[in-house]
XYZ file of C-alpha atoms in Angstrom:
737
model
C -94.221 -22.193 54.660
C -92.652 -24.003 57.611
C -96.145 -24.578 59.185
C -97.365 -25.938 55.893
C -94.473 -28.340 55.648
C -95.043 -29.424 59.195
C -98.779 -30.137 58.598
C -98.398 -31.797 55.297
C -95.063 -33.475 55.697
C -96.476 -36.812 54.641
C -97.703 -35.307 51.440
C -94.432 -33.661 50.515
C -93.240 -36.614 48.471
C -96.419 -36.593 46.502
C -96.235 -32.870 46.035
C -92.678 -33.133 44.750
C -93.757 -35.888 42.408
C -96.686 -33.855 41.181
C -94.388 -30.866 40.790
C -92.009 -32.917 38.785
C -94.814 -34.196 36.550
C -96.212 -30.713 36.202
C -92.830 -29.312 35.245
C -91.992 -32.263 33.035
C -95.319 -32.032 31.163
C -95.473 -28.260 31.105
C -98.608 -28.099 33.283
C -97.421 -25.420 35.625
C -98.224 -22.007 34.348
C -100.877 -23.342 31.884
C -103.510 -24.943 34.082
C -105.685 -23.369 36.680
C -105.890 -25.073 40.052
C -109.283 -26.597 39.185
C -107.838 -28.142 36.101
C -105.023 -29.482 38.083
C -107.426 -30.836 40.527
C -109.484 -32.472 37.860
C -106.407 -33.912 36.355
C -105.368 -35.187 39.718
C -108.792 -36.741 40.226
C -108.426 -38.467 36.916
C -105.284 -40.007 38.233
C -107.257 -41.218 41.257
C -104.898 -39.353 43.564
C -106.143 -38.370 46.963
C -105.787 -34.730 46.241
C -107.598 -32.104 48.081
C -107.970 -28.507 47.244
C -105.909 -27.502 50.214
C -103.125 -29.844 49.081
C -103.162 -28.436 45.602
C -103.028 -24.898 46.911
C -100.191 -25.796 49.209
C -98.304 -27.251 46.289
C -98.539 -24.046 44.335
C -97.384 -22.008 47.270
C -94.490 -24.393 47.762
C -93.624 -24.386 44.056
C -93.635 -20.597 43.788
C -91.382 -20.250 46.832
C -88.919 -22.779 45.566
C -88.874 -21.050 42.122
C -88.214 -17.669 43.686
C -85.342 -19.080 45.683
C -83.882 -20.738 42.608
C -84.215 -17.559 40.517
C -82.655 -15.434 43.220
C -79.792 -17.881 43.567
C -79.272 -17.868 39.814
C -79.323 -14.106 39.535
C -76.965 -13.773 42.443
C -74.555 -16.208 40.797
C -74.851 -14.459 37.409
C -74.216 -11.083 39.020
C -71.137 -12.447 40.746
C -69.895 -13.903 37.472
C -70.548 -10.650 35.636
C -68.726 -8.675 38.312
C -65.824 -11.120 38.161
C -65.666 -10.734 34.385
C -65.776 -6.936 34.604
C -63.100 -6.915 37.241
C -60.891 -9.332 35.293
C -61.098 -7.816 31.846
C -58.125 -5.675 30.786
C -60.303 -2.940 29.298
C -62.205 -0.159 30.964
C -65.981 -0.709 30.841
C -68.797 1.419 32.124
C -72.560 1.616 31.504
C -74.756 4.632 30.919
C -78.491 5.150 31.113
C -80.400 7.319 28.732
C -79.581 10.437 30.752
C -75.891 9.722 30.377
C -75.381 8.749 34.013
C -73.075 5.941 34.945
C -74.903 2.801 35.930
C -71.869 0.605 36.507
C -68.084 0.627 35.980
C -65.239 -1.795 36.362
C -62.040 -1.100 38.303
C -59.997 -0.543 35.092
C -62.354 2.275 34.066
C -62.252 3.893 37.489
C -58.495 3.623 37.715
C -58.049 5.031 34.213
C -60.060 8.119 35.138
C -58.370 8.448 38.520
C -61.567 8.015 40.640
C -63.287 5.336 42.707
C -66.127 3.217 41.284
C -68.591 4.628 43.856
C -67.720 8.138 42.653
C -68.759 7.188 39.150
C -72.117 5.500 39.827
C -75.053 7.819 39.157
C -72.960 10.748 37.944
C -73.165 12.204 34.424
C -70.240 10.970 32.392
C -69.408 14.560 31.305
C -68.505 15.346 34.893
C -65.965 12.572 34.922
C -64.332 12.738 31.507
C -64.098 15.213 28.666
C -62.902 13.112 25.739
C -61.812 14.780 22.531
C -60.539 13.617 19.178
C -56.852 13.313 18.495
C -57.001 16.404 16.316
C -58.436 18.435 19.184
C -62.092 18.586 18.050
C -64.989 17.454 20.179
C -65.673 13.739 20.316
C -68.945 11.884 19.889
C -68.080 9.838 22.918
C -68.866 12.916 25.004
C -72.490 12.131 24.194
C -72.554 8.368 23.978
C -76.350 8.065 23.993
C -76.648 10.404 21.044
C -73.854 8.510 19.372
C -75.692 5.254 19.856
C -79.163 6.655 19.113
C -80.905 4.756 16.376
C -77.999 2.449 15.814
C -78.306 -1.272 16.282
C -74.533 -1.902 16.031
C -71.494 -0.791 17.948
C -69.471 2.290 17.063
C -65.658 2.322 17.272
C -63.217 5.190 17.427
C -60.121 6.698 18.994
C -59.975 9.699 21.309
C -58.093 11.336 24.111
C -59.542 10.542 27.539
C -58.884 13.034 30.265
C -58.246 11.962 33.826
C -59.499 13.578 36.979
C -56.081 15.243 37.483
C -56.185 16.937 34.074
C -53.826 14.569 32.249
C -54.896 12.646 29.184
C -54.209 9.348 27.512
C -55.037 8.008 24.052
C -57.697 5.343 23.977
C -59.590 3.177 21.538
C -63.274 2.839 22.408
C -66.399 0.878 21.415
C -69.925 2.217 22.138
C -72.507 -0.568 22.229
C -76.149 0.600 22.477
C -78.673 -1.032 24.892
C -81.932 -1.358 22.955
C -85.266 -2.486 24.454
C -88.308 -2.848 22.189
C -86.556 -0.764 19.503
C -85.656 2.058 21.851
C -82.160 2.988 23.040
C -82.264 2.969 26.793
C -78.541 3.178 27.480
C -75.117 2.236 26.290
C -72.070 0.255 27.326
C -68.714 1.899 26.638
C -65.500 -0.179 26.578
C -62.116 1.443 26.050
C -58.450 0.511 26.072
C -55.517 2.734 27.039
C -53.234 2.590 23.991
C -50.418 4.718 25.442
C -47.956 1.838 25.397
C -48.941 0.898 21.905
C -48.667 4.485 20.732
C -45.270 4.736 22.326
C -44.232 1.502 20.648
C -45.600 2.773 17.363
C -43.775 6.062 17.829
C -40.621 4.185 18.710
C -41.116 2.075 15.614
C -41.663 5.151 13.483
C -38.576 6.743 15.021
C -36.580 3.575 14.465
C -37.759 3.383 10.872
C -36.864 7.027 10.381
C -33.444 6.402 11.871
C -33.076 3.357 9.628
C -33.999 5.415 6.577
C -31.612 8.164 7.637
C -28.901 5.570 8.250
C -29.482 4.055 4.829
C -29.314 7.504 3.230
C -26.190 8.412 5.220
C -24.290 5.415 3.830
C -22.339 6.470 0.775
C -23.173 3.318 -1.080
C -25.923 1.020 -2.299
C -27.618 -0.893 0.524
C -29.244 -3.973 -0.944
C -30.959 -7.290 -0.290
C -31.249 -10.181 -2.725
C -32.307 -13.799 -2.980
C -29.451 -16.106 -2.047
C -30.076 -18.509 -4.928
C -30.981 -16.258 -7.852
C -29.264 -13.003 -6.777
C -32.560 -11.282 -7.650
C -32.686 -7.980 -5.767
C -35.579 -7.452 -3.371
C -34.379 -4.073 -2.076
C -31.917 -1.365 -3.077
C -31.378 2.067 -1.585
C -31.718 5.378 -3.424
C -27.964 5.592 -4.055
C -28.284 2.815 -6.626
C -29.635 5.273 -9.170
C -27.138 7.971 -8.191
C -24.071 5.726 -8.515
C -24.939 3.671 -11.605
C -27.738 5.692 -13.188
C -30.271 2.862 -13.538
C -33.829 3.340 -12.130
C -34.417 1.498 -8.880
C -37.261 -0.520 -10.392
C -34.801 -1.994 -12.891
C -32.825 -3.500 -10.019
C -35.993 -5.022 -8.543
C -37.808 -6.076 -11.714
C -34.936 -7.575 -13.713
C -33.975 -10.967 -12.201
C -30.449 -10.938 -13.682
C -29.798 -7.229 -13.272
C -26.635 -7.664 -11.191
C -24.833 -10.207 -13.342
C -25.937 -8.582 -16.599
C -24.363 -5.246 -15.662
C -21.050 -6.541 -14.292
C -18.074 -5.725 -16.498
C -17.542 -8.607 -18.954
C -14.006 -9.201 -17.672
C -15.254 -9.547 -14.071
C -18.650 -11.176 -14.597
C -17.726 -14.863 -14.508
C -15.357 -14.824 -11.537
C -17.417 -12.358 -9.479
C -20.646 -14.389 -9.780
C -18.766 -17.624 -9.115
C -17.008 -16.177 -6.078
C -20.237 -14.842 -4.556
C -22.070 -18.104 -5.218
C -19.340 -20.154 -3.557
C -19.215 -17.898 -0.488
C -23.014 -18.002 -0.248
C -23.005 -21.799 -0.449
C -20.498 -21.852 2.412
C -22.740 -19.428 4.353
C -19.874 -17.089 5.099
C -19.711 -13.277 4.839
C -17.478 -12.028 2.088
C -16.252 -8.922 0.369
C -14.870 -8.433 -3.110
C -14.231 -5.718 -5.662
C -15.370 -5.701 -9.264
C -16.443 -3.382 -12.066
C -19.971 -2.574 -13.269
C -21.064 -0.709 -16.383
C -23.090 2.413 -15.543
C -26.083 3.562 -17.586
C -23.951 6.187 -19.343
C -21.238 3.642 -20.196
C -18.846 4.584 -17.390
C -16.863 1.859 -15.666
C -17.591 1.984 -11.930
C -15.510 0.045 -9.417
C -17.604 -1.324 -6.533
C -16.481 -2.746 -3.216
C -19.211 -5.206 -2.193
C -19.523 -6.199 1.492
C -21.940 -9.147 1.768
C -23.522 -10.999 4.687
C -25.497 -14.232 4.343
C -28.883 -14.594 6.098
C -29.349 -18.242 7.112
C -32.842 -19.667 7.713
C -33.449 -23.292 8.691
C -29.804 -24.042 8.098
C -29.812 -22.763 4.511
C -28.721 -19.503 2.918
C -31.954 -17.596 2.296
C -30.991 -13.985 1.642
C -27.986 -11.853 0.927
C -27.610 -8.386 2.370
C -24.829 -5.994 1.649
C -23.451 -2.598 0.773
C -21.902 -1.666 -2.559
C -19.435 1.200 -2.141
C -18.175 3.237 -5.083
C -14.392 2.783 -4.934
C -13.670 4.073 -8.437
C -11.542 6.990 -7.228
C -9.513 4.722 -4.948
C -8.926 2.141 -7.678
C -8.012 4.832 -10.185
C -5.587 6.309 -7.633
C -4.131 2.837 -7.057
C -3.829 2.330 -10.802
C -2.083 5.681 -11.167
C 0.242 4.769 -8.304
C 0.930 1.387 -9.920
C 1.648 3.021 -13.273
C 3.915 5.551 -11.598
C 5.708 2.749 -9.766
C 6.099 0.793 -13.006
C 7.314 3.896 -14.784
C 9.813 4.666 -12.054
C 11.027 1.070 -12.160
C 11.178 1.219 -15.953
C 12.969 4.560 -15.793
C 15.446 3.080 -13.339
C 16.053 0.024 -15.525
C 16.479 2.075 -18.671
C 18.731 4.565 -16.901
C 20.773 1.749 -15.403
C 21.103 0.114 -18.812
C 22.092 3.412 -20.411
C 24.603 4.063 -17.627
C 26.107 0.584 -17.656
C 28.789 1.704 -20.041
C 30.563 4.866 -21.072
C 30.842 3.742 -24.679
C 28.299 5.784 -26.652
C 27.292 2.972 -29.017
C 26.699 0.602 -26.100
C 24.641 3.247 -24.294
C 22.426 3.906 -27.333
C 21.845 0.219 -28.078
C 20.964 -0.524 -24.440
C 18.643 2.497 -24.331
C 16.695 1.449 -27.445
C 16.493 -2.212 -26.414
C 15.051 -1.356 -22.996
C 12.534 1.116 -24.458
C 11.155 -1.475 -26.879
C 11.221 -4.208 -24.242
C 9.565 -2.318 -21.378
C 7.352 0.233 -23.141
C 4.554 -0.159 -25.723
C 6.517 1.265 -28.647
C 7.457 -0.658 -31.752
C 10.459 1.265 -33.052
C 13.021 3.851 -31.966
C 15.168 6.430 -33.785
C 18.000 8.455 -32.266
C 19.345 11.656 -33.762
C 22.510 13.184 -32.239
C 24.468 16.354 -32.836
C 27.868 15.861 -34.409
C 30.399 17.284 -31.942
C 32.742 18.403 -34.678
C 30.219 19.941 -37.125
C 27.426 20.853 -34.678
C 24.830 19.421 -37.112
C 22.091 16.958 -36.134
C 22.612 13.569 -37.778
C 20.873 10.202 -37.912
C 22.766 8.031 -35.444
C 21.002 4.712 -34.858
C 17.564 3.041 -34.862
C 15.784 -0.152 -33.830
C 12.998 -2.208 -35.441
C 13.001 -0.260 -38.709
C 15.240 -0.833 -41.738
C 18.462 0.711 -40.451
C 20.339 0.603 -43.740
C 17.540 2.215 -45.715
C 16.956 4.827 -43.015
C 20.625 5.834 -42.956
C 20.931 5.617 -46.736
C 18.014 7.888 -47.574
C 19.187 11.285 -48.761
C 17.886 14.213 -46.743
C 17.980 17.592 -48.439
C 17.037 19.256 -45.194
C 16.447 18.402 -41.551
C 13.005 16.770 -41.059
C 10.461 19.352 -39.937
C 9.404 17.552 -36.757
C 13.027 17.052 -35.722
C 13.683 20.735 -36.324
C 10.643 21.716 -34.243
C 11.813 19.553 -31.333
C 15.310 21.053 -31.483
C 14.156 24.660 -31.756
C 11.383 24.459 -29.128
C 13.243 22.037 -26.840
C 9.914 20.287 -26.164
C 8.174 17.219 -27.555
C 6.496 17.033 -30.953
C 3.679 14.594 -31.892
C 2.237 13.201 -35.100
C -0.781 10.905 -34.795
C -0.144 9.411 -38.258
C 3.198 9.792 -40.011
C 1.783 8.099 -43.105
C -0.594 10.993 -43.792
C 0.884 13.949 -41.894
C 1.886 16.604 -44.489
C 4.735 17.723 -42.227
C 6.434 14.359 -42.795
C 8.576 14.196 -45.942
C 9.322 10.470 -45.540
C 5.693 9.353 -45.490
C 6.354 6.596 -48.014
C 9.246 5.251 -45.947
C 7.141 5.117 -42.800
C 4.293 3.497 -44.744
C 6.646 0.716 -45.823
C 7.882 0.295 -42.262
C 4.271 0.020 -40.999
C 4.563 2.664 -38.291
C 1.797 5.147 -37.451
C 2.132 7.352 -34.342
C 5.241 9.483 -33.788
C 6.654 11.198 -30.708
C 9.889 13.169 -30.785
C 11.529 14.284 -27.529
C 14.753 16.308 -27.457
C 17.781 15.248 -25.427
C 18.508 18.373 -23.383
C 21.435 18.866 -20.984
C 22.085 22.263 -19.394
C 19.707 23.889 -21.872
C 21.665 22.451 -24.794
C 20.018 20.046 -27.238
C 22.208 16.982 -27.822
C 19.757 15.214 -30.104
C 16.220 13.843 -30.451
C 14.646 10.563 -29.301
C 11.863 9.376 -31.664
C 9.329 6.745 -30.544
C 7.081 5.024 -33.112
C 4.047 2.710 -32.866
C 2.505 0.365 -35.409
C -1.071 1.092 -34.298
C -3.089 4.220 -33.675
C -1.949 5.654 -30.368
C -2.890 8.801 -28.461
C 0.050 10.004 -26.390
C -1.456 11.022 -23.029
C -0.028 13.897 -20.996
C 1.153 11.566 -18.206
C 2.844 9.360 -20.786
C 4.628 12.301 -22.429
C 5.714 13.600 -19.020
C 7.237 10.225 -18.184
C 8.962 9.926 -21.558
C 10.356 13.446 -21.191
C 11.889 12.417 -17.860
C 13.243 9.297 -19.547
C 14.804 11.377 -22.327
C 16.395 13.669 -19.724
C 18.007 10.699 -17.975
C 19.130 9.250 -21.285
C 20.553 12.657 -22.262
C 22.736 12.622 -19.149
C 24.039 9.166 -20.036
C 24.696 10.259 -23.623
C 26.423 13.422 -22.408
C 28.660 11.381 -20.094
C 29.488 9.008 -22.935
C 30.408 11.904 -25.204
C 32.550 13.479 -22.470
C 34.154 10.115 -21.850
C 34.920 9.763 -25.547
C 36.493 13.213 -25.584
C 38.511 12.551 -22.424
C 39.549 9.130 -23.666
C 40.715 10.620 -26.937
C 42.665 13.272 -25.090
C 44.109 10.702 -22.696
C 45.138 8.485 -25.584
C 46.811 11.456 -27.203
C 48.594 12.360 -23.974
C 49.661 8.774 -23.437
C 51.045 8.616 -26.947
C 52.919 11.874 -26.427
C 54.202 10.648 -23.071
C 55.468 7.425 -24.633
C 57.253 9.427 -27.269
C 58.863 11.603 -24.577
C 59.850 8.540 -22.574
C 61.306 6.896 -25.661
C 63.210 10.069 -26.466
C 64.448 10.385 -22.866
C 65.565 6.771 -22.874
C 67.396 7.282 -26.127
C 69.182 10.406 -24.848
C 70.040 8.698 -21.527
C 71.325 5.667 -23.357
C 73.491 7.822 -25.620
C 74.879 9.722 -22.593
C 75.743 6.642 -20.559
C 78.467 5.349 -22.910
C 80.638 8.515 -23.003
C 80.170 9.018 -19.255
C 81.428 5.523 -18.598
C 84.424 6.261 -20.811
C 85.155 9.491 -18.909
C 84.874 7.656 -15.594
C 87.115 4.845 -16.824
C 89.837 7.164 -18.138
C 89.732 9.226 -14.928
C 90.229 6.110 -12.820
C 93.160 5.041 -15.026
C 94.741 8.459 -14.687
C 94.283 8.320 -10.923
C 96.153 5.002 -10.941
C 99.066 6.672 -12.868
C 98.510 4.466 -15.890
C 99.315 7.360 -18.214
C 102.119 8.760 -16.102
C 102.843 10.206 -12.659
C 99.978 12.129 -10.982
C 100.349 14.546 -8.121
C 98.239 14.373 -4.969
C 96.396 17.491 -5.978
C 95.681 15.981 -9.373
C 94.434 12.780 -7.722
C 92.102 14.860 -5.556
C 90.499 16.527 -8.568
C 90.428 13.335 -10.564
C 88.543 11.716 -7.628
C 85.934 14.452 -7.770
C 85.591 13.918 -11.499
C 85.058 10.192 -10.987
C 82.423 10.814 -8.232
C 80.587 13.352 -10.341
C 80.582 11.088 -13.379
C 79.387 8.181 -11.181
C 76.457 10.347 -10.009
C 75.716 11.266 -13.610
C 75.711 7.578 -14.587
C 73.381 6.803 -11.663
C 71.094 9.631 -12.782
C 71.125 8.368 -16.337
C 70.344 4.846 -15.125
C 67.427 6.178 -13.084
C 66.127 8.051 -16.106
C 66.382 4.887 -18.166
C 64.530 2.861 -15.531
C 61.749 5.415 -15.185
C 61.379 5.733 -18.932
C 61.203 1.969 -19.424
C 58.757 1.490 -16.554
C 56.435 4.284 -17.679
C 56.585 3.170 -21.301
C 55.855 -0.412 -20.278
C 59.115 -1.631 -21.757
C 60.213 -3.466 -18.630
C 60.178 -7.253 -18.688
C 60.192 -9.009 -15.320
C 62.012 -12.286 -15.025
C 59.730 -13.888 -12.433
C 61.070 -16.782 -10.365
C 60.666 -18.149 -6.835
C 62.981 -16.270 -4.497
C 63.819 -16.800 -0.869
C 63.497 -13.515 0.946
C 66.528 -14.263 3.112
C 68.672 -14.527 -0.031
C 67.573 -11.038 -1.072
C 68.457 -9.712 2.343
C 71.892 -11.313 2.263
C 72.665 -9.834 -1.163
C 71.705 -6.340 -0.070
C 73.543 -6.637 3.246
C 76.710 -7.648 1.383
C 76.459 -4.579 -0.857
C 75.897 -2.049 1.953
C 77.663 -3.567 4.949
C 80.919 -1.636 4.313
C 79.041 1.669 3.950
C 77.161 0.991 7.193
C 80.368 0.143 9.012
C 82.059 3.306 7.785
C 79.152 5.353 9.157
C 79.058 3.364 12.395
C 75.479 2.155 11.747
C 74.256 -1.330 12.652
C 72.827 -3.092 9.569
C 70.932 -6.310 10.294
C 68.096 -8.564 9.146
C 65.098 -10.081 10.901
C 63.383 -13.076 9.269
C 60.434 -14.970 10.662
C 60.509 -18.602 11.735
C 58.627 -19.913 8.688
C 59.698 -17.809 5.712
C 57.913 -18.439 2.429
C 59.376 -17.845 -1.025
C 58.082 -15.002 -3.119
C 57.688 -14.809 -6.885
C 59.517 -11.893 -8.487
C 62.408 -10.510 -10.509
C 65.518 -10.953 -8.366
C 67.496 -8.050 -9.891
C 64.586 -5.600 -9.636
C 63.734 -6.576 -6.060
C 67.378 -6.179 -5.055
C 67.172 -2.726 -6.694
C 64.122 -1.844 -4.533
C 65.735 -3.054 -1.310
C 69.004 -1.373 -2.252
C 67.266 1.995 -2.754
C 65.420 1.684 0.592
C 68.570 0.638 2.513
C 70.617 3.369 0.822
C 68.074 6.025 1.866
C 67.942 4.627 5.412
C 71.722 4.810 5.738
C 71.744 8.396 4.411
C 69.346 9.698 7.066
C 70.468 7.617 10.073
C 73.145 9.145 12.329
C 76.097 7.237 13.809
C 75.297 4.616 16.429
C 71.912 4.143 14.748
C 70.476 0.971 13.221
C 68.885 -0.135 9.937
C 66.912 -3.377 9.910
C 65.516 -5.505 7.063
C 62.602 -7.736 7.935
C 59.666 -9.694 6.551
C 56.252 -10.977 7.686
C 54.101 -13.619 5.997
C 50.420 -14.326 5.541
C 48.578 -16.892 3.424
C 48.509 -14.688 0.356
C 51.369 -12.180 0.573
C 54.733 -11.341 2.067
C 55.418 -7.952 3.643
C 59.035 -6.774 3.381
C 60.199 -3.739 5.337
C 63.245 -1.583 5.981
C 63.266 0.221 9.299
C 65.748 2.817 10.594
C 66.341 4.962 13.638
C 66.994 8.099 11.608
C 65.647 11.620 11.647
C 62.161 10.608 10.471
C 59.740 12.257 8.042
C 57.035 14.859 8.635
C 53.510 13.420 8.166
C 52.568 15.996 5.526
C 55.472 14.849 3.326
C 54.749 11.128 3.366
C 52.054 11.365 0.699
C 54.480 12.731 -1.887
C 57.411 10.428 -1.206
C 56.760 8.059 -4.117
C 56.214 10.733 -6.768
C 58.915 11.557 -9.317
C 61.362 14.299 -8.413
C 59.832 14.694 -4.922
C 62.152 14.945 -1.941
C 61.608 15.606 1.726
C 62.885 18.773 3.343
C 65.650 16.774 5.039
C 66.582 15.242 1.710
C 66.920 18.622 0.060
C 69.213 19.875 2.819
C 71.149 16.630 3.269
C 74.708 16.276 2.142
C 73.575 13.096 0.359
C 71.328 14.589 -2.264
C 69.565 12.360 -4.740
C 67.627 12.589 -8.007
C 64.190 12.209 -6.465
C 63.550 9.162 -8.653
C 64.586 6.301 -6.374
C 61.338 5.881 -4.446
C 59.286 6.455 -7.618
C 61.217 3.613 -9.266
C 60.620 1.417 -6.185
C 56.895 2.048 -6.443
C 56.793 1.188 -10.150
C 58.720 -2.041 -9.635
C 56.547 -3.147 -6.692
C 53.349 -2.353 -8.594
C 54.684 -4.275 -11.586
C 54.933 -7.284 -9.228
C 51.297 -6.809 -8.121
C 52.175 -5.339 -4.729
C 51.943 -1.993 -2.970
C 54.442 0.187 -1.089
C 54.066 2.715 1.730
C 55.943 4.586 4.452
C 55.372 5.094 8.178
C 57.286 7.753 10.115
C 57.332 10.626 12.543
C 59.989 13.306 13.000
C 62.916 12.103 15.181
C 61.382 8.623 15.466
C 62.899 6.952 12.442
C 61.072 5.623 9.419
C 59.707 2.362 8.123
C 59.280 1.610 4.409
C 57.333 -1.534 3.553
C 55.987 -3.271 0.464
C 53.978 -6.398 -0.224
C 54.608 -9.164 -2.726
C 52.474 -12.165 -3.650
C 53.477 -15.490 -2.111
C 54.691 -18.152 -4.554
C 52.061 -20.735 -3.660
C 53.174 -23.172 -6.371
C 56.751 -23.532 -5.122
């Protein structure tokens, strides 16, 4: 070829031109050289046979080079494609031997490409179906025989090391002149996809199990219409409606909400949805069997493109909780009501007040229209109509009863409640006509029982049909028990009050009698004392010393009797309330001076210091001067009696904004602590007083106490043996002076 080009280099341009014309006009491959030559002659070209022959040699060489270059490039492209594709690909001839394979196929089987070329495919892989049966891919030529289209499937491919992997494959037959000469097999390892699918199946199973494990209705609905798009199986279990009803009925939710909750529940959910916020609320729905079911609905809002698109939530059956809460609320209300009624019934000890308060509270706080109360007469022991409320009281009390009503008798005998659902028709009721006129229907009688004794019966009446539930009767029985205690206390109080009144009357009579006797004794005693003093002074004639001595004892004895009579008179008047106090502003220091004047000689004779101690800013007191001097005189007299020679007795006073404290303090023999509590009782004396040579009546301190209390004050004593004693009393300050 090189020699030819060298010899005919001048002709090369012409040859190329001729070649171009020949190619352009389709001459090459259709004309013989002679024809070409003739054609060339017709063109008047200086062709020669040798030139024409050279051209064809040149043309064929160039064509071969071009074809080889093209095939080489196509092979490189094909190899690049095979190496780049993500699937395994290999070719088979009719004998089932591998003719080519890409790296993915070799790697999938765990061999090198060179190990695959020329070997039967059965030696490399033993595919089988997923179910374990043989696979058609084991004989791909047979699988592709007679088929003009590809065949797809799924099988397990086994690697060279004995492990397997799931794969999807496509067998494409190679057909030449209607005969299958081979096949191309492409496959994809779907392990990752199978794992993902398994994970998805597992996740879905977990989701289903999670949905089923939730004790409630899991749901999804349209955010605008509230039309359910999904509900869990518990929907039918909780409310009894088929699941398709939830899905198919657009207004299922709102239509089955309790009528009292429907409007607010829908409005609340719509508002929360519009605000795109999660929310929870509780409402009632009507079940398929008519039950009322409380649901706690926990709702989340799914937002898409800035708008609420879906609602998802869980409806939990909270009926038991709400019923428990309602029972707790009723119990709380009943306890509060019981407390209020008991407090009202216990606010007084007057029986009539207790009964009126009891009935008023029952009608006010409980759903009963009228009340009757029957009580046992304490004197006769018979049950009698006592009082009523909201029925004609006069007619009820006026109606003649030939015998005790049967229901009342049953309650008394059994000591438990008795019920009539309709007193207008109940044959046990004798007063059916009366109750018909009063418009009452249901009847409940509960006995008042205290210490297993029936005090009476509480009757509750309604104006409408009413079924008394067991919880209601239990509560009312407790109420009746509390009311029975209040009634019992009132009856005891009435008895005690009657007895106290009787005792007080008898005591007043005794006091009046004692005062009369004392008054009648005082006049002759004064006469005896007066005559004895005159005789001592020799008014009736000469008297010997011995006679004077005995006359002196008579005078002293009579004086003591007069003092005793005076004390009796004072006590009788004070206890009978016959004492009148002449209240006036008094300076305490004036009281002290009057008492000191009366007892200063006695104190001097006994060698006892008698003194007063008055504060810097004394305030006047309001009292009866004579009676207060009597109190101070008694206290000073006692102090002088029990204070030895060289001792001291002191009168003093302290002031506050509201009262004055007056005290008498001595340095005498003192009083034992256990005796102080009885000092101000009538006829009580200390041990030292009983053994003293200056015995008294035991009324002085009692009179002091009565006088001080009559002034609105109080009196007390403070002492210890051998440490003297202090007697003190308080009096109100005269703030108006």
